[in-house]
Coordinates of C-alpha atoms in Angstrom, one line a residue:
X1 CA 0.0 0.0 0.0
X2 CA 1.3 3.5 -0.9
X3 CA 2.2 5.9 1.8
X4 CA 0.5 9.3 1.2
X5 CA 1.4 12.6 2.8
X6 CA -1.1 15.5 2.0
X7 CA 1.5 18.2 2.5
X8 CA 1.4 20.5 -0.5
X9 CA 4.8 21.6 -2.0
X10 CA 5.5 24.1 -4.7
X11 CA 8.4 24.0 -7.2
X12 CA 10.1 26.0 -9.9
X13 CA 11.2 24.1 -13.0
X14 CA 14.5 24.5 -14.8
X15 CA 15.3 23.3 -18.3
X16 CA 18.9 22.0 -18.6
X17 CA 19.6 21.5 -22.2
X18 CA 22.7 20.0 -23.8
X19 CA 23.6 21.8 -27.1
X20 CA 25.0 18.5 -28.4
X21 CA 24.3 14.8 -27.7
X22 CA 20.9 15.3 -26.2
X23 CA 20.6 11.9 -24.6
X24 CA 19.6 10.8 -21.2
X25 CA 23.0 9.1 -20.7
X26 CA 24.8 12.4 -21.5
X27 CA 22.8 14.3 -18.8
X28 CA 23.5 11.6 -16.2
X29 CA 27.2 11.6 -17.1
X30 CA 27.3 15.4 -16.8
X31 CA 25.9 15.4 -13.3
X32 CA 28.4 12.6 -12.3
X33 CA 31.3 14.7 -13.7
X34 CA 29.9 17.8 -12.0
X35 CA 30.0 16.0 -8.6
X36 CA 33.4 14.5 -9.3
X37 CA 35.1 17.8 -10.4
X38 CA 33.1 20.0 -8.1
X39 CA 34.0 23.4 -9.5
X40 CA 33.7 26.3 -7.1
X41 CA 31.3 28.9 -8.4
X42 CA 31.2 32.5 -7.0
X43 CA 27.7 33.8 -6.9
X44 CA 27.3 37.3 -8.5
X45 CA 26.0 39.0 -5.3
X46 CA 26.4 38.5 -1.5
X47 CA 30.1 37.3 -1.5
X48 CA 29.1 33.6 -1.4
X49 CA 30.2 30.6 -3.4
X50 CA 28.5 27.4 -4.4
X51 CA 29.5 23.7 -4.7
X52 CA 27.9 20.3 -4.4
X53 CA 27.6 18.4 -1.1
X54 CA 26.2 15.1 -2.4
X55 CA 24.5 13.6 -5.4
X56 CA 22.5 10.4 -5.2
X57 CA 21.0 8.4 -8.1
X58 CA 17.8 6.5 -8.3
X59 CA 18.2 2.7 -8.2
X60 CA 15.2 2.4 -10.4
X61 CA 16.2 2.7 -14.1
X62 CA 14.2 3.9 -17.1
X63 CA 13.9 2.1 -20.4
X64 CA 17.4 3.3 -21.4
X65 CA 19.0 1.9 -18.3
X66 CA 19.6 5.3 -16.7
X67 CA 18.3 6.4 -13.3
X68 CA 14.8 7.8 -13.1
X69 CA 15.9 10.8 -11.0
X70 CA 19.0 12.4 -9.5
X71 CA 19.0 14.1 -6.1
X72 CA 21.5 17.0 -5.9
X73 CA 22.5 18.7 -2.6
X74 CA 23.8 22.2 -3.4
X75 CA 25.7 24.3 -0.9
X76 CA 26.1 28.1 -0.5
X77 CA 28.8 29.5 1.8
X78 CA 31.3 32.2 2.6
X79 CA 35.0 31.5 2.1
X80 CA 36.7 32.8 5.2
X81 CA 39.7 35.2 4.9
X82 CA 41.9 34.4 7.9
X83 CA 43.4 37.9 7.7
X84 CA 40.1 39.7 7.9
X85 CA 39.0 39.0 11.5
X86 CA 38.4 41.8 14.0
X87 CA 38.2 41.9 17.8
X88 CA 35.3 44.2 18.9
X89 CA 36.4 44.3 22.5
X90 CA 40.1 45.1 21.7
X91 CA 39.1 47.2 18.6
X92 CA 41.9 45.7 16.6
X93 CA 42.5 43.4 13.6
X94 CA 43.1 39.7 14.4
X95 CA 45.1 37.3 12.2
X96 CA 44.5 33.7 12.8
X97 CA 47.6 31.6 12.1
X98 CA 47.4 28.1 10.6
X99 CA 43.8 28.6 9.5
X100 CA 42.3 25.5 7.9
X101 CA 41.2 26.8 4.5
X102 CA 38.8 23.9 4.1
X103 CA 36.5 25.4 6.7
X104 CA 33.8 27.8 5.3
X105 CA 31.1 29.8 7.0
X106 CA 27.4 30.8 6.8
X107 CA 26.5 27.5 5.1
X108 CA 23.1 27.1 3.5
X109 CA 22.0 24.0 1.5
X110 CA 19.1 23.0 -0.7
X111 CA 18.0 19.8 -2.4
X112 CA 17.3 19.7 -6.1
X113 CA 15.7 17.0 -8.1
X114 CA 16.8 16.3 -11.7
X115 CA 14.9 14.1 -14.1
X116 CA 17.5 13.3 -16.8
X117 CA 15.1 11.7 -19.3
X118 CA 13.3 15.1 -19.7
X119 CA 16.3 17.2 -18.7
X120 CA 14.2 19.1 -16.1
X121 CA 15.2 20.2 -12.6
X122 CA 12.8 20.9 -9.7
X123 CA 13.7 23.7 -7.2
X124 CA 11.6 24.3 -4.2
X125 CA 9.9 27.8 -4.3
X126 CA 11.0 28.4 -0.7
X127 CA 14.6 27.2 -1.3
X128 CA 17.1 28.9 1.0
X129 CA 19.4 29.2 -2.1
X130 CA 17.6 31.4 -4.5
X131 CA 16.4 30.2 -7.9
X132 CA 18.6 32.8 -9.6
X133 CA 21.7 31.4 -7.8
X134 CA 20.8 27.8 -8.6
X135 CA 20.5 28.7 -12.2
X136 CA 23.7 30.7 -12.1
X137 CA 25.6 27.8 -10.4
X138 CA 24.5 25.2 -12.9
X139 CA 25.0 27.5 -16.0
X140 CA 28.6 28.2 -14.9
X141 CA 29.5 24.8 -13.5
X142 CA 28.2 22.6 -16.3
X143 CA 29.9 24.8 -18.9
X144 CA 33.2 24.5 -16.9
X145 CA 33.1 20.7 -17.0
X146 CA 32.0 20.7 -20.7
X147 CA 32.7 24.1 -22.3
X148 CA 29.9 25.8 -24.3
X149 CA 27.8 22.6 -24.0
X150 CA 24.7 23.5 -21.9
X151 CA 21.9 26.1 -21.6
X152 CA 20.1 26.4 -18.3
X153 CA 16.8 28.3 -18.3
X154 CA 13.9 28.7 -15.9
X155 CA 10.7 27.5 -17.5
X156 CA 8.2 30.4 -17.7
X157 CA 4.6 30.6 -16.9
X158 CA 2.5 29.9 -20.0
X159 CA -0.2 32.3 -19.1
X160 CA 2.1 35.4 -19.2
X161 CA 3.4 34.4 -22.7
X162 CA -0.2 33.9 -23.9
X163 CA -1.0 37.4 -22.6
X164 CA 1.7 38.7 -25.0
X165 CA 0.4 36.6 -27.9
X166 CA -3.2 37.6 -27.3
X167 CA -2.5 41.3 -26.8
X168 CA -4.3 43.9 -29.0
X169 CA -0.9 45.3 -29.9
X170 CA 2.7 44.3 -29.2
X171 CA 4.8 47.5 -29.7
X172 CA 8.2 46.2 -28.6
X173 CA 9.9 42.8 -28.0
X174 CA 13.3 41.7 -26.7
X175 CA 14.1 38.0 -26.6
X176 CA 17.1 36.0 -25.4
X177 CA 16.7 32.5 -26.5
X178 CA 18.3 29.3 -27.7
X179 CA 17.0 26.5 -29.9
X180 CA 14.9 23.7 -28.4
X181 CA 15.5 20.0 -28.2
X182 CA 14.7 18.1 -31.5
X183 CA 11.0 17.3 -31.9
X184 CA 9.7 19.9 -29.6
X185 CA 8.2 22.2 -32.3
X186 CA 6.4 22.0 -35.6
X187 CA 5.3 24.0 -38.6
X188 CA 7.0 27.4 -39.0
X189 CA 8.2 27.2 -35.4
X190 CA 10.1 24.1 -36.2
X191 CA 11.6 25.7 -39.3
X192 CA 12.6 28.8 -37.3
X193 CA 14.0 26.5 -34.5
X194 CA 16.0 24.5 -37.0
X195 CA 17.4 27.7 -38.5
X196 CA 18.7 28.8 -35.1
X197 CA 20.3 25.4 -34.6
X198 CA 22.0 25.6 -38.1
X199 CA 23.4 29.0 -37.2
X200 CA 25.4 27.3 -34.4
X201 CA 25.0 30.3 -32.1
X202 CA 24.9 29.5 -28.3
X203 CA 22.3 32.2 -27.6
X204 CA 20.3 34.5 -29.9
X205 CA 19.2 38.0 -29.0
X206 CA 16.3 39.5 -30.9
X207 CA 14.9 43.1 -30.7
X208 CA 12.0 44.6 -32.6
X209 CA 10.1 47.9 -32.2
X210 CA 6.7 48.7 -33.6
X211 CA 3.9 51.1 -32.6
X212 CA 0.2 51.1 -31.7
X213 CA -0.5 51.9 -35.4
X214 CA 1.9 49.2 -36.7
X215 CA 2.2 46.6 -34.0
X216 CA 4.6 43.6 -34.2
X217 CA 1.8 41.1 -33.9
X218 CA 0.5 42.0 -37.3
X219 CA 3.1 39.7 -38.8
X220 CA 1.8 36.9 -41.1
X221 CA 4.8 34.5 -40.9
X222 CA 4.4 33.6 -37.3
X223 CA 7.9 34.7 -36.2
X224 CA 6.7 36.5 -33.1
X225 CA 4.7 33.5 -32.0
X226 CA 7.7 31.2 -32.6
X227 CA 10.0 33.4 -30.6
X228 CA 7.6 33.6 -27.6
X229 CA 6.9 29.9 -27.7
X230 CA 10.6 29.0 -27.8
X231 CA 11.2 31.3 -24.8
X232 CA 8.9 29.3 -22.5
X233 CA 11.6 26.6 -22.0
X234 CA 14.7 28.2 -23.7
X235 CA 15.1 31.8 -22.6
X236 CA 13.0 34.8 -21.8
X237 CA 11.2 37.7 -23.4
X238 CA 10.5 41.3 -22.5
X239 CA 7.6 43.0 -24.2
X240 CA 5.6 46.2 -24.3
X241 CA 1.9 45.4 -25.0
X242 CA -1.5 47.0 -25.2
X243 CA -3.9 44.4 -23.9
X244 CA -7.0 45.9 -25.4
X245 CA -7.8 48.8 -27.8
X246 CA -8.4 51.3 -25.0
X247 CA -5.7 50.0 -22.6
X248 CA -2.5 51.7 -21.6
X249 CA 0.9 50.3 -22.6
X250 CA 2.2 47.6 -20.2
X251 CA 5.6 46.1 -19.8
X252 CA 6.1 42.4 -19.3
X253 CA 9.2 40.5 -18.3
X254 CA 8.8 36.8 -18.4
X255 CA 11.8 36.4 -16.0
X256 CA 9.4 37.7 -13.4
X257 CA 6.9 34.9 -14.1
X258 CA 8.6 31.5 -13.6
X259 CA 6.3 28.5 -13.8
X260 CA 5.1 27.2 -10.5
X261 CA 4.4 23.5 -10.2
X262 CA 2.0 22.6 -7.3
X263 CA 2.3 19.0 -6.0
X264 CA -0.7 18.5 -3.6
X265 CA 0.6 15.4 -2.0
X266 CA 3.6 13.1 -1.7
X267 CA 3.1 9.5 -2.6
X268 CA 5.7 7.1 -1.1
X269 CA 8.6 9.6 -1.3
X270 CA 9.5 13.0 -2.7
X271 CA 11.8 11.7 -5.4
X272 CA 9.3 9.3 -6.9
X273 CA 6.5 11.9 -6.7
X274 CA 8.5 14.6 -8.5
X275 CA 9.6 12.0 -11.1
X276 CA 6.1 10.9 -11.8
X277 CA 4.7 14.4 -11.9
X278 CA 7.3 15.9 -14.2
X279 CA 7.3 12.9 -16.5
X280 CA 3.5 13.2 -16.7
X281 CA 3.9 16.8 -17.9
X282 CA 6.8 16.6 -20.3
X283 CA 7.0 13.0 -21.5

């Protein structure tokens, strides 16, 4: 009989995409190498660094013989400078001799869950290490162990992208995107996606400006829709829109609208529940 916990959890989802060799085995090998090499990544703000504490692999394998899920324990901490201590009572600098450089301070840790078969990572919405820092760590670390090989993007809320597409007028758009995995698009979007892939660029930036009288969503070739759809899993867009004919202009940044996955209950264990839920969405 399954053990059920009715504790609701909420998650952000991150698309980890290999630019080459998009196989489940490659993703598993990348995480193994990441844990083995354990590159130290300095976060952009706060003076902290990140590295891995532990990685565990599901004993249950998928149809390709690879683990269903990978549990990743990520650390954030401050590297201590032994020459930067200060005594408040004596009001003087203190230098600690023979400091063990392996000791760090202000440690925080979070647990991430990666489903390699759909290259999707789950991050708790209340993670003590921010979503931005998780993405920053993985973007830097994965491309250190395998240079220029991975894109790491937060999956965006579909409703906010549809708001852009369904606007009365789109007067400005900026997009930062990469191509998707093979087979994830069709029609003009597939042709556009394939063209981006053929270009060989790691990331593509796109800027266009129109007006209320000549909005960008008057295009007949579907380019705007293709760019916005690709950005859901493979980047982000910033747009200025007029929702209705009598509406004021409104700015939208899809970075401010990450997709939130709500898991209402845990069945048996958190790893299996996340695996089944994410596979059900993206398989």
